[in-house]
mmCIF file of C-alpha atoms in Angstrom:
data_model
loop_
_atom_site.group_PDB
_atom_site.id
_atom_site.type_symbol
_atom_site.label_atom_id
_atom_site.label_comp_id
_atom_site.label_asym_id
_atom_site.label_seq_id
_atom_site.Cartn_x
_atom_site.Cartn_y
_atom_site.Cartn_z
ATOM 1 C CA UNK B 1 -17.433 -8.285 0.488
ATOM 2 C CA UNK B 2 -15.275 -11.275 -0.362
ATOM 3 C CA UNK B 3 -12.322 -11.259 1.828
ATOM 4 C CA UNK B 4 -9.536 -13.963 2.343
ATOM 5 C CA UNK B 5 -7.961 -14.600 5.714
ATOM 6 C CA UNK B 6 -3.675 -15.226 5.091
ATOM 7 C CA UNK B 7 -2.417 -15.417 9.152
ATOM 8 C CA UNK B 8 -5.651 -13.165 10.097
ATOM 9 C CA UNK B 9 -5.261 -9.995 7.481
ATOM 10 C CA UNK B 10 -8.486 -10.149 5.835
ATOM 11 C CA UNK B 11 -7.635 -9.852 2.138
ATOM 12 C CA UNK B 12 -10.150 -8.538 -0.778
ATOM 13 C CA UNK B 13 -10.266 -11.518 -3.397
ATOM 14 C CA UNK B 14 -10.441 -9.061 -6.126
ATOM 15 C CA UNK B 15 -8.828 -7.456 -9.517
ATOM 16 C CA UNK B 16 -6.878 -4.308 -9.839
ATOM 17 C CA UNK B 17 -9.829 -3.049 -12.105
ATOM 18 C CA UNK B 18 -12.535 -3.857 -9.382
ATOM 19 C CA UNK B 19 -10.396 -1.964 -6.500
ATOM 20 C CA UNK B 20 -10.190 1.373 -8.397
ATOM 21 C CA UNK B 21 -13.939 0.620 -8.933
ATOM 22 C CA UNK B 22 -14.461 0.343 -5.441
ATOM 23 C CA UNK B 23 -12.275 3.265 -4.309
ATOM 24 C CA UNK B 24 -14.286 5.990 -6.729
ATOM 25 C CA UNK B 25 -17.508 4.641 -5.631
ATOM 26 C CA UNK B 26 -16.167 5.403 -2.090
ATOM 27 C CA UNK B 27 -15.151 9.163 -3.232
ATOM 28 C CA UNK B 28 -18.550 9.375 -4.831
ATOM 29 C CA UNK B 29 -20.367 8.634 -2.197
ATOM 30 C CA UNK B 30 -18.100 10.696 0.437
ATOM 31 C CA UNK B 31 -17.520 8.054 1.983
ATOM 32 C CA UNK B 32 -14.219 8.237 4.734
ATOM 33 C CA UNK B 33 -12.098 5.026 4.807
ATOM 34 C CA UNK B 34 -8.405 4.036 3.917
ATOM 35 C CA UNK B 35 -6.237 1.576 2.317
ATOM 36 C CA UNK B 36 -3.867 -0.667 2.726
ATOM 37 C CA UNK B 37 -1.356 -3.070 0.854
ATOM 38 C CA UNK B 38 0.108 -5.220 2.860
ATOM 39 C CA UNK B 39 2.988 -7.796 1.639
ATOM 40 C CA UNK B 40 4.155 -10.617 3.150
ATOM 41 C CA UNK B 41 6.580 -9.152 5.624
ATOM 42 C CA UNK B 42 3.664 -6.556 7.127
ATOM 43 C CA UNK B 43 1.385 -9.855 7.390
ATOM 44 C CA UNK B 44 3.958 -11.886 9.027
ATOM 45 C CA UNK B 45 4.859 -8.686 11.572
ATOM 46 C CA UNK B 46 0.933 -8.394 12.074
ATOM 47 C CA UNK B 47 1.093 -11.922 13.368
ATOM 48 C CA UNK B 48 2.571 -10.452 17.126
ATOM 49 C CA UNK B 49 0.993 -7.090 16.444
ATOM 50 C CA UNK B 50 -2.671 -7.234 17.541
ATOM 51 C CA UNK B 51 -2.989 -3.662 17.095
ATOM 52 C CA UNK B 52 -1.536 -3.631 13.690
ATOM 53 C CA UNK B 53 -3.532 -6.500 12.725
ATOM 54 C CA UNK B 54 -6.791 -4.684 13.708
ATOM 55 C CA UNK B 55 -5.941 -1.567 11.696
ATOM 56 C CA UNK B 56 -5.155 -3.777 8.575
ATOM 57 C CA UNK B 57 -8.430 -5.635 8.423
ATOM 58 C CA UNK B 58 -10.185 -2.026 9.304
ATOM 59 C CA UNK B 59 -9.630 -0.884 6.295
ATOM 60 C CA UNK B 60 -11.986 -0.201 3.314
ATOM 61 C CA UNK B 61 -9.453 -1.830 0.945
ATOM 62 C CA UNK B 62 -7.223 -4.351 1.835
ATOM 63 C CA UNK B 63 -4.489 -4.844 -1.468
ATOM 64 C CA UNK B 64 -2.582 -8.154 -1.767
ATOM 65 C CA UNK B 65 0.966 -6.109 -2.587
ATOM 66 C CA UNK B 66 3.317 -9.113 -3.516
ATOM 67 C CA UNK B 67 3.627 -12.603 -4.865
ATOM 68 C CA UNK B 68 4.431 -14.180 -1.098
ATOM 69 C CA UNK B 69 0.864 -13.254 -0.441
ATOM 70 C CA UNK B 70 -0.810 -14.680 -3.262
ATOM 71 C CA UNK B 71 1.450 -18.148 -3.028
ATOM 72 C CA UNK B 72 0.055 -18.281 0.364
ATOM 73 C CA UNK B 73 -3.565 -18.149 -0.945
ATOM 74 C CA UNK B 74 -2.801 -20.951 -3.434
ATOM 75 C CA UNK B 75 -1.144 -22.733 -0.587
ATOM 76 C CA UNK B 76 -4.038 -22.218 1.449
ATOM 77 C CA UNK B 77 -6.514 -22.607 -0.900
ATOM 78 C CA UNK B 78 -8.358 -19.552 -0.951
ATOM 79 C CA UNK B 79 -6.957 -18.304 -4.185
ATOM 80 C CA UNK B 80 -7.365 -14.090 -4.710
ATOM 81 C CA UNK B 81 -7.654 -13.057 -8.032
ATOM 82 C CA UNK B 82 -5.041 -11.345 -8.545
ATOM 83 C CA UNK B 83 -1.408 -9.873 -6.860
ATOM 84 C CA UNK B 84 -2.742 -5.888 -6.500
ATOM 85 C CA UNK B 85 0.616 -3.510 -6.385
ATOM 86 C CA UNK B 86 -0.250 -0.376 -4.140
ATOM 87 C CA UNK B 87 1.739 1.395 -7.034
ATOM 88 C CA UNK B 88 -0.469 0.293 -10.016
ATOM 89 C CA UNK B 89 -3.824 0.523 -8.041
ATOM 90 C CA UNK B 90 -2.803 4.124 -7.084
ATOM 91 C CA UNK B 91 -2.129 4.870 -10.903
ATOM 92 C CA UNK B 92 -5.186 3.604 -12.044
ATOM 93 C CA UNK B 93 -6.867 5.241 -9.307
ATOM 94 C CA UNK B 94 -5.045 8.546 -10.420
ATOM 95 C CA UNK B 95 -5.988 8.370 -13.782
ATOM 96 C CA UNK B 96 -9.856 7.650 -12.939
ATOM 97 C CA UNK B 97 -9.810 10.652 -10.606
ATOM 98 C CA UNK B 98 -8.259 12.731 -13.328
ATOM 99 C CA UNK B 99 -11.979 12.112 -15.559
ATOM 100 C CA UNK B 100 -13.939 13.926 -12.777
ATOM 101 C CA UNK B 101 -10.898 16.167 -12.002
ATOM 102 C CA UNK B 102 -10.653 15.079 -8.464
ATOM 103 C CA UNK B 103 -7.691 15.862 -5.950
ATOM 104 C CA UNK B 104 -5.216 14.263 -4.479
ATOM 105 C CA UNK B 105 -2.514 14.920 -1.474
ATOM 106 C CA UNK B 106 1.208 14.034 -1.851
ATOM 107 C CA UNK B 107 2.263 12.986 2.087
ATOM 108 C CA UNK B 108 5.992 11.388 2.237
ATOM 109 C CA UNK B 109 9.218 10.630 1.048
ATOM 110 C CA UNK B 110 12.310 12.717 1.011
ATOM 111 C CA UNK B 111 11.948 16.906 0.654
ATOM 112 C CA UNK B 112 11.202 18.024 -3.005
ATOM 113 C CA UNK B 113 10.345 14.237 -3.933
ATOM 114 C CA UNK B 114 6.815 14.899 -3.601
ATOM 115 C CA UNK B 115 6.776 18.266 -5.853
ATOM 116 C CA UNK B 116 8.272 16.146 -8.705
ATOM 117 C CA UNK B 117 5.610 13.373 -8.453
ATOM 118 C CA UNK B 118 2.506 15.496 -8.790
ATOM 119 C CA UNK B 119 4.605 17.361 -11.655
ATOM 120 C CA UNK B 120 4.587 13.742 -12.924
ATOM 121 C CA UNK B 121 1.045 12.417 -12.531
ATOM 122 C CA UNK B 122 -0.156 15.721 -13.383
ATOM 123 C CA UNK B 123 1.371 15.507 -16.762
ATOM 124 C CA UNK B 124 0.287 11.777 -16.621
ATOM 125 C CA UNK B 125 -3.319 12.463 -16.159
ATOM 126 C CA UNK B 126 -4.245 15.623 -17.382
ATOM 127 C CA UNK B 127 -7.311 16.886 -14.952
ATOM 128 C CA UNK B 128 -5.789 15.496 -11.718
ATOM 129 C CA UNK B 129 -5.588 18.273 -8.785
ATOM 130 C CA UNK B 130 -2.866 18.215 -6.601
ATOM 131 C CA UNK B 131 -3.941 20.439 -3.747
ATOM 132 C CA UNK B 132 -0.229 20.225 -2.304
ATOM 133 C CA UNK B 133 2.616 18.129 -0.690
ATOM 134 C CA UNK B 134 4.211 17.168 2.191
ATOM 135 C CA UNK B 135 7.791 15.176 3.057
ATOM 136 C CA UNK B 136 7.649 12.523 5.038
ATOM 137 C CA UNK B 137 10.272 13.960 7.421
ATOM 138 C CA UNK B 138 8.363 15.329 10.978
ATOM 139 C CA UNK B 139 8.432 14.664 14.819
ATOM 140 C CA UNK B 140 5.348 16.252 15.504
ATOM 141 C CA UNK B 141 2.448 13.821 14.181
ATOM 142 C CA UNK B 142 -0.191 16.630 14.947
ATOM 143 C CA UNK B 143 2.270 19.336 13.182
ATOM 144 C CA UNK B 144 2.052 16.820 9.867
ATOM 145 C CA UNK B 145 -1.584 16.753 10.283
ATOM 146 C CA UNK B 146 -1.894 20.676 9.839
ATOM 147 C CA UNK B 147 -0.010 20.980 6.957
ATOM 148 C CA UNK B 148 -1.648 18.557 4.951
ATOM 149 C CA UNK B 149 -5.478 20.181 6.068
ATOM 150 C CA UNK B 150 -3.966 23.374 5.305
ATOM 151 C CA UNK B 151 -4.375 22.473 1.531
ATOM 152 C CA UNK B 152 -8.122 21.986 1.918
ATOM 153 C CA UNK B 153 -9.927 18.994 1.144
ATOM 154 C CA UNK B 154 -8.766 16.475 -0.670
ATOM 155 C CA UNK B 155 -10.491 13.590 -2.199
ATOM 156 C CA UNK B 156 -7.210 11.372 -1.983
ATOM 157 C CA UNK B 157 -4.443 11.589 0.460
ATOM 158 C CA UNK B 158 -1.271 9.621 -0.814
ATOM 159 C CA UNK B 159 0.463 8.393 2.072
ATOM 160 C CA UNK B 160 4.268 7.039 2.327
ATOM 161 C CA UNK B 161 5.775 6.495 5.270
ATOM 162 C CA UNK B 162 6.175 2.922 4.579
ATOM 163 C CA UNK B 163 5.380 -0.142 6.514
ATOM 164 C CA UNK B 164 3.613 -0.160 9.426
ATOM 165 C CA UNK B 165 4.789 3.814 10.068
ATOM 166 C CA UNK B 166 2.074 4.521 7.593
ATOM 167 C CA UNK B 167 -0.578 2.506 8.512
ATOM 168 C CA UNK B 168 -0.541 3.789 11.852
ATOM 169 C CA UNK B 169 -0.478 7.356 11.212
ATOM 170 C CA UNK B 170 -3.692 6.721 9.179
ATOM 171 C CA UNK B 171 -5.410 5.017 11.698
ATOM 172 C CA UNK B 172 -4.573 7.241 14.546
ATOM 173 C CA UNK B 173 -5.712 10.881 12.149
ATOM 174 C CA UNK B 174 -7.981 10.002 9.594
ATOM 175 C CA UNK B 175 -10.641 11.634 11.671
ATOM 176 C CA UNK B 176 -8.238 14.532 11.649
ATOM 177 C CA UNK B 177 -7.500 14.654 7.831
ATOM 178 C CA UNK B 178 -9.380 16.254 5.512
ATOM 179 C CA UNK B 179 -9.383 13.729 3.086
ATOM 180 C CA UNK B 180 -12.132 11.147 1.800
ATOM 181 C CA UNK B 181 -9.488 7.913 0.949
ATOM 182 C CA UNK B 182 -6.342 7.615 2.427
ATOM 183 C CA UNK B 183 -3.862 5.382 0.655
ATOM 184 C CA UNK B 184 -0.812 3.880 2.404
ATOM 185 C CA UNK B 185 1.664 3.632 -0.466
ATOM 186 C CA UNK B 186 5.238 3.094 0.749
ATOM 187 C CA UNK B 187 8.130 4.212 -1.536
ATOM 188 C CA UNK B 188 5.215 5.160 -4.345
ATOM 189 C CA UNK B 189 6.504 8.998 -4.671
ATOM 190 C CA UNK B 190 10.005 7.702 -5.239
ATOM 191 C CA UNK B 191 8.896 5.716 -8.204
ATOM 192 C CA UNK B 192 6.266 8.273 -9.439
ATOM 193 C CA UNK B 193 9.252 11.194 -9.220
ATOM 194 C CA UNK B 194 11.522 8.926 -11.482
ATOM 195 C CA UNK B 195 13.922 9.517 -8.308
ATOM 196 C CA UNK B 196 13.938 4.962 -8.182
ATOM 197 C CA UNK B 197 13.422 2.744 -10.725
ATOM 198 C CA UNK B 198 10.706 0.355 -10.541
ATOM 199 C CA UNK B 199 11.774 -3.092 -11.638
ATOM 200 C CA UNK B 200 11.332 -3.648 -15.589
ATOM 201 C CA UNK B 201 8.619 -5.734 -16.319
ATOM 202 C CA UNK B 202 9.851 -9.011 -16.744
ATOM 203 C CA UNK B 203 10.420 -9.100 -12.586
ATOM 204 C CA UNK B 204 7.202 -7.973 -11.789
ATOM 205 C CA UNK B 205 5.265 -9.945 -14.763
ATOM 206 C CA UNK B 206 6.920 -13.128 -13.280
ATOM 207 C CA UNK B 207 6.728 -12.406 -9.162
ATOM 208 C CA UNK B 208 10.925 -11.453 -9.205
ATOM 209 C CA UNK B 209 10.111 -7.421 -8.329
ATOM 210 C CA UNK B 210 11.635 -9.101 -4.516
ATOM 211 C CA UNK B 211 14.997 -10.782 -6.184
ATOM 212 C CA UNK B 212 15.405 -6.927 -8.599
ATOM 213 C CA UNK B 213 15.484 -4.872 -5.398
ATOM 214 C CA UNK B 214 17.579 -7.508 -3.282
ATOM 215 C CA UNK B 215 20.078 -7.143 -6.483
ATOM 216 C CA UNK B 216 20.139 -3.232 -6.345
ATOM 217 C CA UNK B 217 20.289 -3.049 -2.842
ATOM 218 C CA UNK B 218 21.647 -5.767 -1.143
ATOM 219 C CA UNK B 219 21.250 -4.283 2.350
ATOM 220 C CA UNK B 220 17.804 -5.509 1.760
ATOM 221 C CA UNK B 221 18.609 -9.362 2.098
ATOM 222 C CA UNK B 222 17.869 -10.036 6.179
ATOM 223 C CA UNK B 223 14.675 -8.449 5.748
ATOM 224 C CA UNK B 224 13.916 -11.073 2.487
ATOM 225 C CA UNK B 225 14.294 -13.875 5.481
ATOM 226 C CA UNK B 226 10.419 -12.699 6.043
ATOM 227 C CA UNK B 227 9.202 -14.204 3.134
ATOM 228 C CA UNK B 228 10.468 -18.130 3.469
ATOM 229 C CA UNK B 229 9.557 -17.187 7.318
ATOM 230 C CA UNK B 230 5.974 -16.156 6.547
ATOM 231 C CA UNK B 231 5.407 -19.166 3.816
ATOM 232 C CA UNK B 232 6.459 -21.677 6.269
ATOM 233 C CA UNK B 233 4.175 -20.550 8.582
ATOM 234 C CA UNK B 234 1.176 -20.545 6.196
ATOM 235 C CA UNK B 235 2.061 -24.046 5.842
ATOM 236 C CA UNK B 236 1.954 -24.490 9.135
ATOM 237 C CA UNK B 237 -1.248 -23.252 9.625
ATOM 238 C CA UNK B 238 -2.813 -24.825 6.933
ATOM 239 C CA UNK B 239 -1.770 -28.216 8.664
ATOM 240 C CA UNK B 240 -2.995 -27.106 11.944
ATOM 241 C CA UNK B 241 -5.912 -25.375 11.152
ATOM 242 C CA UNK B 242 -4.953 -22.327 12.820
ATOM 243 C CA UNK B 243 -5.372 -18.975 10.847
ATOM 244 C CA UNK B 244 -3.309 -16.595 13.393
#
């Protein structure tokens, strides 16, 4: 497995086409893992968080989810392929499972957002199971946990808590959940439910996706100090030698 190290989160150097490759071969096989898709403010955050760290590189998949990331690689040069969005892989993923009518578990966002996303993929990708949903809204982790397995086994479990909320319920149940591959996916349901709107294509084709959601929500802009934070420090440690 070809992994790059940006500040000690073990990235996969490889295409969007190659993860969803990679994910089905897990589902074939049965075999349990998760996946992540860290962006440059969850690798920067990971720096102090040894824990979080830990559960990042554990994963079976480890997505480079924004342009910050793959700068850094150029900067660093260890160059990954390509910038994988959590949101396209999970598409493509969604439409590959839909060929051998495989299932999937909606697990997040706000009440009823989760309903209109499967209505959404479903009519997407004709053959896709959705053997139920879930909000995001709980205080009892182990309450969340029976819901979900309530639905039965699911080859896929979507879910969006967002960053790191997500990435530690994953690592703390997936023994629990009956699912094969769980996905940490963020605001993904929001976008899929046509309840946001995904930046057009020109941001994301040119690395701006960051600068379209700063301009539609501008409550956004102290947590976009992470990214000239997290390249300076790449920089840093490229000088020093120090990959932490």
């Amino acid at each position: 497995m070809n992994r790059v190290s940006i500040l000690g989160v073990q990235f996969d150097a490889i295409s969007k086409s190659e993860a969803v490759a990679r994910a089905m071969a897990c589902l074939r096989e049965g075999k349990k893992g998760y996946v992540v898709t860290p962006n440059s403010e969850i690798v920067y955050m990971a720096r102090s968080d040894a824990g979080l760290k830990k559960l990042l590189n554990g994963a079976a998949l480890v997505l480079p989810d924004g342009i910050g990331v793959v700068h850094a690689a150029k900067i660093l040069k260890k160059p990954l392929k390509e910038k994988v969005a959590g949101i396209e892989f999970a598409a493509s993923l969604m439409e590959a499972m839909a060929k051998e009518g495989r299932s999937v578990f909606l697990f997040g966002a706000k009440p009823g957002v989760a309903e209109k996303a499967a209505a959404a993929l479903q009519a997407s990708y004709p053959g896709l199971a959705v053997t139920g949903c879930r909000d995001g809204y709980f205080q009892d982790d182990a309450q969340a946990v029976r819901d979900i397995n309530a639905a039965g086994h699911s080859d896929v479990i979507l879910v969006c808590l967002g960053a790191p909320k997500q990435e530690r319920f994953i690592a703390a149940h997936i023994d629990e959940l009956d699912g094969t591959l769980l996905c940490g996916l963020g605001g993904s349901l929001d976008v899929y439910a046509g309840v946001v709107e995904r930046a057009p294509a020109f941001y994301v084709n040119h690395g701006l996706e960051w600068f379209y959601r700063l301009k539609k929500e501008p409550w956004r802009a102290k947590r976009m100090t992470a990214l000239p934070k997290f390249l300076l420090t790449v920089v840093k440690s490229k000088v020093t030698g120090e990959d932490k």
